[in-house]
Amino acid sequence: MMITIRVLQVPEVMPEAYWNHFLSQVSAERRTQASRFVRQADAYRSVLGEILTRVNLSRLTGLRPAELSFTRNPYGKPSLSHHSDVQFNVSHSGDWIALISGGTDELGVDVEKLAPIDMQIAERFFSPTESQFLSATPDDRRLNTFYRLWTLKESYIKAVGMGLSIPLDSFAILPDEGGVWYCEQAGAYRFLSQRLDDGHMLAACSAGGELPSQPKIVTLEGLYTELM
């Protein structure tokens, strides 16, 4: 089962028919959560993240999207209730939602919206070798490099499924001479890092399976059609 990464750009305004149908296909818990958001964009991200997950896992399980049910481990990592062998992970931030699924090994994905940040955060959360790598990066690329490291580390923690019980500074993810990201502490784990656009960074992690070289962009219209 091939690993895929699918990304969806969150619309500023969604057709009412789309929104109503998407709401009807998510869990009651998600609908309640969406109704409590002050900002509509937050509701969109929450609901569309679940819809993207349901549509893609439907292909992998043969079940209808609405028939899928989910559970979480003690650290909050989601899995399918009756198909725990089906691997997936989802993330959303800013204008993008990302889903990684497929294969037989643990998966993680992280999306972050780029924003100015105090680089002293790196000294608190990165390993010494990562902090040194970041410090050696030219000023005009340092913010970009910070988010590469941050999303890569988040994708690894999400793949392992133990949350922040794994201290962020207890492992290092760095590029080798060929620019391939690796983690000595993580053995066979594989990593992908990519800009989605000028303002968002994507990272993905697999415990062993081959990652795709590019994410596939899913349109809102395509998602709606698949769900119908």
PDB file of C-alpha atoms in Angstrom:
ATOM      1  CA  MET A   1       0.000   0.000   0.000  1.00  0.00           C
ATOM      2  CA  MET A   2       1.722   3.152  -1.234  1.00  0.00           C
ATOM      3  CA  ILE A   3       2.127   6.130   1.092  1.00  0.00           C
ATOM      4  CA  THR A   4       0.448   9.311  -0.162  1.00  0.00           C
ATOM      5  CA  ILE A   5       0.384  12.875   1.090  1.00  0.00           C
ATOM      6  CA  ARG A   6      -2.644  14.947   0.148  1.00  0.00           C
ATOM      7  CA  VAL A   7      -2.966  18.651   0.825  1.00  0.00           C
ATOM      8  CA  LEU A   8      -6.018  20.911   0.657  1.00  0.00           C
ATOM      9  CA  GLN A   9      -6.033  24.693   0.665  1.00  0.00           C
ATOM     10  CA  VAL A  10      -8.669  26.097   3.026  1.00  0.00           C
ATOM     11  CA  PRO A  11     -11.039  28.474   1.217  1.00  0.00           C
ATOM     12  CA  GLU A  12     -11.814  31.955   2.499  1.00  0.00           C
ATOM     13  CA  VAL A  13     -15.515  31.365   1.822  1.00  0.00           C
ATOM     14  CA  MET A  14     -17.170  27.998   1.192  1.00  0.00           C
ATOM     15  CA  PRO A  15     -20.417  27.445  -0.748  1.00  0.00           C
ATOM     16  CA  GLU A  16     -23.197  26.839   1.761  1.00  0.00           C
ATOM     17  CA  ALA A  17     -24.197  23.547   0.107  1.00  0.00           C
ATOM     18  CA  TYR A  18     -20.642  22.259   0.495  1.00  0.00           C
ATOM     19  CA  TRP A  19     -20.409  23.334   4.122  1.00  0.00           C
ATOM     20  CA  ASN A  20     -23.742  21.806   5.094  1.00  0.00           C
ATOM     21  CA  HIS A  21     -22.853  18.499   3.439  1.00  0.00           C
ATOM     22  CA  PHE A  22     -19.402  18.398   5.027  1.00  0.00           C
ATOM     23  CA  LEU A  23     -20.927  19.055   8.447  1.00  0.00           C
ATOM     24  CA  SER A  24     -23.380  16.190   7.947  1.00  0.00           C
ATOM     25  CA  GLN A  25     -20.521  13.756   7.336  1.00  0.00           C
ATOM     26  CA  VAL A  26     -18.320  14.446  10.369  1.00  0.00           C
ATOM     27  CA  SER A  27     -18.710  13.245  13.940  1.00  0.00           C
ATOM     28  CA  ALA A  28     -21.133  14.942  16.313  1.00  0.00           C
ATOM     29  CA  GLU A  29     -18.137  15.942  18.412  1.00  0.00           C
ATOM     30  CA  ARG A  30     -16.600  17.720  15.411  1.00  0.00           C
ATOM     31  CA  ARG A  31     -19.843  19.544  14.612  1.00  0.00           C
ATOM     32  CA  THR A  32     -20.074  20.783  18.201  1.00  0.00           C
ATOM     33  CA  GLN A  33     -16.448  21.879  18.128  1.00  0.00           C
ATOM     34  CA  ALA A  34     -16.949  23.717  14.830  1.00  0.00           C
ATOM     35  CA  SER A  35     -19.957  25.599  16.196  1.00  0.00           C
ATOM     36  CA  ARG A  36     -17.861  26.958  19.078  1.00  0.00           C
ATOM     37  CA  PHE A  37     -15.109  28.528  16.984  1.00  0.00           C
ATOM     38  CA  VAL A  38     -15.250  32.309  16.850  1.00  0.00           C
ATOM     39  CA  ARG A  39     -13.394  32.455  13.540  1.00  0.00           C
ATOM     40  CA  GLN A  40     -14.965  30.657  10.583  1.00  0.00           C
ATOM     41  CA  ALA A  41     -11.511  29.766   9.248  1.00  0.00           C
ATOM     42  CA  ASP A  42     -10.883  27.652  12.357  1.00  0.00           C
ATOM     43  CA  ALA A  43     -14.166  25.799  11.834  1.00  0.00           C
ATOM     44  CA  TYR A  44     -13.269  25.196   8.185  1.00  0.00           C
ATOM     45  CA  ARG A  45      -9.863  23.753   9.106  1.00  0.00           C
ATOM     46  CA  SER A  46     -11.318  21.453  11.758  1.00  0.00           C
ATOM     47  CA  VAL A  47     -14.132  20.049   9.616  1.00  0.00           C
ATOM     48  CA  LEU A  48     -12.171  19.821   6.367  1.00  0.00           C
ATOM     49  CA  GLY A  49      -9.364  17.989   8.160  1.00  0.00           C
ATOM     50  CA  GLU A  50     -11.807  15.264   9.161  1.00  0.00           C
ATOM     51  CA  ILE A  51     -13.466  15.173   5.726  1.00  0.00           C
ATOM     52  CA  LEU A  52     -10.118  14.822   3.933  1.00  0.00           C
ATOM     53  CA  THR A  53      -9.247  11.995   6.321  1.00  0.00           C
ATOM     54  CA  ARG A  54     -12.570  10.197   5.885  1.00  0.00           C
ATOM     55  CA  VAL A  55     -12.523  10.403   2.089  1.00  0.00           C
ATOM     56  CA  ASN A  56      -8.989   9.028   1.795  1.00  0.00           C
ATOM     57  CA  LEU A  57      -9.334   6.311   4.438  1.00  0.00           C
ATOM     58  CA  SER A  58     -12.554   5.217   2.762  1.00  0.00           C
ATOM     59  CA  ARG A  59     -10.436   4.219  -0.232  1.00  0.00           C
ATOM     60  CA  LEU A  60      -8.074   2.213   1.956  1.00  0.00           C
ATOM     61  CA  THR A  61     -10.746   0.372   3.964  1.00  0.00           C
ATOM     62  CA  GLY A  62     -13.614  -0.018   1.495  1.00  0.00           C
ATOM     63  CA  LEU A  63     -15.979   1.573   4.018  1.00  0.00           C
ATOM     64  CA  ARG A  64     -18.115   4.617   3.303  1.00  0.00           C
ATOM     65  CA  PRO A  65     -16.585   7.836   4.710  1.00  0.00           C
ATOM     66  CA  ALA A  66     -19.399   8.275   7.255  1.00  0.00           C
ATOM     67  CA  GLU A  67     -18.983   4.681   8.495  1.00  0.00           C
ATOM     68  CA  LEU A  68     -15.445   5.249   9.766  1.00  0.00           C
ATOM     69  CA  SER A  69     -14.934   5.740  13.487  1.00  0.00           C
ATOM     70  CA  PHE A  70     -11.820   6.920  15.273  1.00  0.00           C
ATOM     71  CA  THR A  71     -10.066   6.477  18.578  1.00  0.00           C
ATOM     72  CA  ARG A  72      -6.999   8.069  20.161  1.00  0.00           C
ATOM     73  CA  ASN A  73      -4.107   6.607  22.101  1.00  0.00           C
ATOM     74  CA  PRO A  74      -3.234   8.016  25.567  1.00  0.00           C
ATOM     75  CA  TYR A  75      -1.055  10.671  23.895  1.00  0.00           C
ATOM     76  CA  GLY A  76      -3.766  11.837  21.503  1.00  0.00           C
ATOM     77  CA  LYS A  77      -2.654  10.154  18.259  1.00  0.00           C
ATOM     78  CA  PRO A  78      -5.734   9.161  16.226  1.00  0.00           C
ATOM     79  CA  SER A  79      -6.306   5.759  14.630  1.00  0.00           C
ATOM     80  CA  LEU A  80      -9.227   3.913  13.063  1.00  0.00           C
ATOM     81  CA  SER A  81     -11.310   2.011  15.611  1.00  0.00           C
ATOM     82  CA  HIS A  82     -11.705  -1.162  13.520  1.00  0.00           C
ATOM     83  CA  HIS A  83      -8.749  -0.869  11.119  1.00  0.00           C
ATOM     84  CA  SER A  84      -5.836  -0.067  13.397  1.00  0.00           C
ATOM     85  CA  ASP A  85      -3.433  -1.394  10.745  1.00  0.00           C
ATOM     86  CA  VAL A  86      -4.341   1.473   8.380  1.00  0.00           C
ATOM     87  CA  GLN A  87      -1.780   4.210   8.968  1.00  0.00           C
ATOM     88  CA  PHE A  88      -2.561   7.924   8.748  1.00  0.00           C
ATOM     89  CA  ASN A  89      -1.893  11.294  10.316  1.00  0.00           C
ATOM     90  CA  VAL A  90      -3.348  14.753   9.718  1.00  0.00           C
ATOM     91  CA  SER A  91      -2.262  18.338  10.379  1.00  0.00           C
ATOM     92  CA  HIS A  92      -3.566  21.810   9.612  1.00  0.00           C
ATOM     93  CA  SER A  93      -2.291  25.348  10.047  1.00  0.00           C
ATOM     94  CA  GLY A  94      -2.977  28.639   8.318  1.00  0.00           C
ATOM     95  CA  ASP A  95      -4.280  28.039   4.793  1.00  0.00           C
ATOM     96  CA  TRP A  96      -3.451  24.334   4.485  1.00  0.00           C
ATOM     97  CA  ILE A  97      -4.529  20.875   5.645  1.00  0.00           C
ATOM     98  CA  ALA A  98      -2.283  17.848   5.074  1.00  0.00           C
ATOM     99  CA  LEU A  99      -3.015  14.130   5.342  1.00  0.00           C
ATOM    100  CA  ILE A 100      -0.490  11.306   5.086  1.00  0.00           C
ATOM    101  CA  SER A 101      -1.826   7.754   4.731  1.00  0.00           C
ATOM    102  CA  GLY A 102      -0.952   4.279   3.483  1.00  0.00           C
ATOM    103  CA  GLY A 103       1.846   1.814   4.034  1.00  0.00           C
ATOM    104  CA  THR A 104       2.285  -0.371   7.106  1.00  0.00           C
ATOM    105  CA  ASP A 105       4.632   1.795   9.182  1.00  0.00           C
ATOM    106  CA  GLU A 106       3.852   4.653  11.553  1.00  0.00           C
ATOM    107  CA  LEU A 107       3.337   8.009   9.821  1.00  0.00           C
ATOM    108  CA  GLY A 108       3.458  11.641  10.892  1.00  0.00           C
ATOM    109  CA  VAL A 109       2.798  14.926   9.128  1.00  0.00           C
ATOM    110  CA  ASP A 110       3.011  18.549  10.212  1.00  0.00           C
ATOM    111  CA  VAL A 111       2.074  21.854   8.556  1.00  0.00           C
ATOM    112  CA  GLU A 112       3.017  25.213  10.034  1.00  0.00           C
ATOM    113  CA  LYS A 113       2.275  28.762   8.981  1.00  0.00           C
ATOM    114  CA  LEU A 114       5.496  30.771   8.842  1.00  0.00           C
ATOM    115  CA  ALA A 115       5.575  33.764  11.176  1.00  0.00           C
ATOM    116  CA  PRO A 116       8.370  35.841  12.745  1.00  0.00           C
ATOM    117  CA  ILE A 117       9.707  34.093  15.828  1.00  0.00           C
ATOM    118  CA  ASP A 118      12.226  34.603  18.608  1.00  0.00           C
ATOM    119  CA  MET A 119      15.134  32.348  17.664  1.00  0.00           C
ATOM    120  CA  GLN A 120      15.903  31.758  21.337  1.00  0.00           C
ATOM    121  CA  ILE A 121      13.062  29.228  21.168  1.00  0.00           C
ATOM    122  CA  ALA A 122      15.483  27.017  19.246  1.00  0.00           C
ATOM    123  CA  GLU A 123      17.861  26.957  22.194  1.00  0.00           C
ATOM    124  CA  ARG A 124      15.014  25.748  24.430  1.00  0.00           C
ATOM    125  CA  PHE A 125      13.532  23.079  22.178  1.00  0.00           C
ATOM    126  CA  PHE A 126      16.203  22.026  19.666  1.00  0.00           C
ATOM    127  CA  SER A 127      19.146  19.734  20.300  1.00  0.00           C
ATOM    128  CA  PRO A 128      22.605  21.346  20.495  1.00  0.00           C
ATOM    129  CA  THR A 129      23.497  20.136  16.981  1.00  0.00           C
ATOM    130  CA  GLU A 130      20.257  21.520  15.543  1.00  0.00           C
ATOM    131  CA  SER A 131      20.817  24.854  17.292  1.00  0.00           C
ATOM    132  CA  GLN A 132      24.334  24.992  15.857  1.00  0.00           C
ATOM    133  CA  PHE A 133      23.021  24.167  12.382  1.00  0.00           C
ATOM    134  CA  LEU A 134      20.407  26.917  12.670  1.00  0.00           C
ATOM    135  CA  SER A 135      22.937  29.472  13.957  1.00  0.00           C
ATOM    136  CA  ALA A 136      25.215  28.739  11.006  1.00  0.00           C
ATOM    137  CA  THR A 137      22.394  29.410   8.524  1.00  0.00           C
ATOM    138  CA  PRO A 138      22.521  32.832   6.763  1.00  0.00           C
ATOM    139  CA  ASP A 139      20.152  35.385   8.249  1.00  0.00           C
ATOM    140  CA  ASP A 140      17.913  35.491   5.174  1.00  0.00           C
ATOM    141  CA  ARG A 141      17.277  31.733   5.384  1.00  0.00           C
ATOM    142  CA  ARG A 142      17.169  31.278   9.146  1.00  0.00           C
ATOM    143  CA  LEU A 143      13.406  31.602   9.608  1.00  0.00           C
ATOM    144  CA  ASN A 144      12.802  29.111   6.799  1.00  0.00           C
ATOM    145  CA  THR A 145      15.323  26.699   8.337  1.00  0.00           C
ATOM    146  CA  PHE A 146      13.757  27.065  11.789  1.00  0.00           C
ATOM    147  CA  TYR A 147      10.377  25.971  10.437  1.00  0.00           C
ATOM    148  CA  ARG A 148      11.934  23.108   8.490  1.00  0.00           C
ATOM    149  CA  LEU A 149      13.465  21.767  11.691  1.00  0.00           C
ATOM    150  CA  TRP A 150      10.346  22.441  13.746  1.00  0.00           C
ATOM    151  CA  THR A 151       7.941  20.684  11.349  1.00  0.00           C
ATOM    152  CA  LEU A 152      10.320  17.748  10.858  1.00  0.00           C
ATOM    153  CA  LYS A 153      10.554  17.250  14.615  1.00  0.00           C
ATOM    154  CA  GLU A 154       6.776  17.535  15.012  1.00  0.00           C
ATOM    155  CA  SER A 155       6.199  15.001  12.227  1.00  0.00           C
ATOM    156  CA  TYR A 156       8.522  12.531  13.984  1.00  0.00           C
ATOM    157  CA  ILE A 157       6.825  12.965  17.365  1.00  0.00           C
ATOM    158  CA  LYS A 158       3.431  12.497  15.717  1.00  0.00           C
ATOM    159  CA  ALA A 159       4.608   9.330  13.942  1.00  0.00           C
ATOM    160  CA  VAL A 160       5.944   7.822  17.162  1.00  0.00           C
ATOM    161  CA  GLY A 161       2.615   8.696  18.786  1.00  0.00           C
ATOM    162  CA  MET A 162       3.933   9.596  22.212  1.00  0.00           C
ATOM    163  CA  GLY A 163       3.419  13.343  22.085  1.00  0.00           C
ATOM    164  CA  LEU A 164       5.671  15.647  24.055  1.00  0.00           C
ATOM    165  CA  SER A 165       6.569  12.838  26.440  1.00  0.00           C
ATOM    166  CA  ILE A 166       9.529  12.721  24.027  1.00  0.00           C
ATOM    167  CA  PRO A 167      11.498  15.916  24.769  1.00  0.00           C
ATOM    168  CA  LEU A 168      12.098  17.908  21.585  1.00  0.00           C
ATOM    169  CA  ASP A 169      15.771  18.354  22.437  1.00  0.00           C
ATOM    170  CA  SER A 170      16.346  14.596  22.917  1.00  0.00           C
ATOM    171  CA  PHE A 171      16.792  13.925  19.184  1.00  0.00           C
ATOM    172  CA  ALA A 172      18.193  15.766  16.186  1.00  0.00           C
ATOM    173  CA  ILE A 173      16.982  15.859  12.571  1.00  0.00           C
ATOM    174  CA  LEU A 174      19.603  17.239  10.179  1.00  0.00           C
ATOM    175  CA  PRO A 175      20.458  17.074   6.457  1.00  0.00           C
ATOM    176  CA  ASP A 176      23.259  14.804   5.254  1.00  0.00           C
ATOM    177  CA  GLU A 177      25.778  15.885   2.607  1.00  0.00           C
ATOM    178  CA  GLY A 178      23.231  15.143  -0.102  1.00  0.00           C
ATOM    179  CA  GLY A 179      20.532  17.219   1.586  1.00  0.00           C
ATOM    180  CA  VAL A 180      18.526  14.196   2.769  1.00  0.00           C
ATOM    181  CA  TRP A 181      17.028  14.686   6.228  1.00  0.00           C
ATOM    182  CA  TYR A 182      17.816  12.001   8.779  1.00  0.00           C
ATOM    183  CA  CYS A 183      17.684  11.330  12.515  1.00  0.00           C
ATOM    184  CA  GLU A 184      20.397   9.176  14.103  1.00  0.00           C
ATOM    185  CA  GLN A 185      18.176   8.416  17.093  1.00  0.00           C
ATOM    186  CA  ALA A 186      15.303   7.271  14.860  1.00  0.00           C
ATOM    187  CA  GLY A 187      16.963   4.484  12.870  1.00  0.00           C
ATOM    188  CA  ALA A 188      15.022   3.701   9.687  1.00  0.00           C
ATOM    189  CA  TYR A 189      12.676   6.717   9.850  1.00  0.00           C
ATOM    190  CA  ARG A 190      12.452   8.701   6.616  1.00  0.00           C
ATOM    191  CA  PHE A 191      11.674  12.389   6.288  1.00  0.00           C
ATOM    192  CA  LEU A 192      10.325  14.874   3.767  1.00  0.00           C
ATOM    193  CA  SER A 193      10.467  18.661   4.036  1.00  0.00           C
ATOM    194  CA  GLN A 194       8.831  21.028   1.563  1.00  0.00           C
ATOM    195  CA  ARG A 195       7.395  24.519   1.248  1.00  0.00           C
ATOM    196  CA  LEU A 196       3.704  24.459   0.324  1.00  0.00           C
ATOM    197  CA  ASP A 197       3.798  28.124  -0.634  1.00  0.00           C
ATOM    198  CA  ASP A 198       5.576  31.298   0.480  1.00  0.00           C
ATOM    199  CA  GLY A 199       3.926  31.159   3.902  1.00  0.00           C
ATOM    200  CA  HIS A 200       3.646  27.496   4.894  1.00  0.00           C
ATOM    201  CA  MET A 201       6.030  24.597   5.577  1.00  0.00           C
ATOM    202  CA  LEU A 202       5.203  20.887   5.297  1.00  0.00           C
ATOM    203  CA  ALA A 203       7.104  17.968   6.813  1.00  0.00           C
ATOM    204  CA  ALA A 204       6.339  14.264   6.819  1.00  0.00           C
ATOM    205  CA  CYS A 205       7.823  11.202   8.481  1.00  0.00           C
ATOM    206  CA  SER A 206       7.572   7.452   7.918  1.00  0.00           C
ATOM    207  CA  ALA A 207       8.902   4.713  10.180  1.00  0.00           C
ATOM    208  CA  GLY A 208      10.129   2.774   7.152  1.00  0.00           C
ATOM    209  CA  GLY A 209       7.993   3.120   4.041  1.00  0.00           C
ATOM    210  CA  GLU A 210       9.034   5.241   1.062  1.00  0.00           C
ATOM    211  CA  LEU A 211       7.622   8.769   1.153  1.00  0.00           C
ATOM    212  CA  PRO A 212       6.320  10.430  -2.027  1.00  0.00           C
ATOM    213  CA  SER A 213       8.490  13.134  -3.540  1.00  0.00           C
ATOM    214  CA  GLN A 214       5.549  15.548  -3.808  1.00  0.00           C
ATOM    215  CA  PRO A 215       2.196  15.978  -2.073  1.00  0.00           C
ATOM    216  CA  LYS A 216      -0.946  15.769  -4.178  1.00  0.00           C
ATOM    217  CA  ILE A 217      -3.160  18.853  -4.135  1.00  0.00           C
ATOM    218  CA  VAL A 218      -6.846  18.125  -3.527  1.00  0.00           C
ATOM    219  CA  THR A 219      -9.437  20.718  -4.539  1.00  0.00           C
ATOM    220  CA  LEU A 220     -12.521  21.555  -2.528  1.00  0.00           C
ATOM    221  CA  GLU A 221     -14.689  20.604  -5.514  1.00  0.00           C
ATOM    222  CA  GLY A 222     -12.917  17.266  -5.861  1.00  0.00           C
ATOM    223  CA  LEU A 223     -13.354  16.522  -2.174  1.00  0.00           C
ATOM    224  CA  TYR A 224     -17.060  17.340  -2.339  1.00  0.00           C
ATOM    225  CA  THR A 225     -17.516  15.128  -5.420  1.00  0.00           C
ATOM    226  CA  GLU A 226     -15.737  12.175  -3.777  1.00  0.00           C
ATOM    227  CA  LEU A 227     -17.920  12.489  -0.710  1.00  0.00           C
ATOM    228  CA  MET A 228     -21.213  12.527  -2.620  1.00  0.00           C
TER     229      MET A 228
END
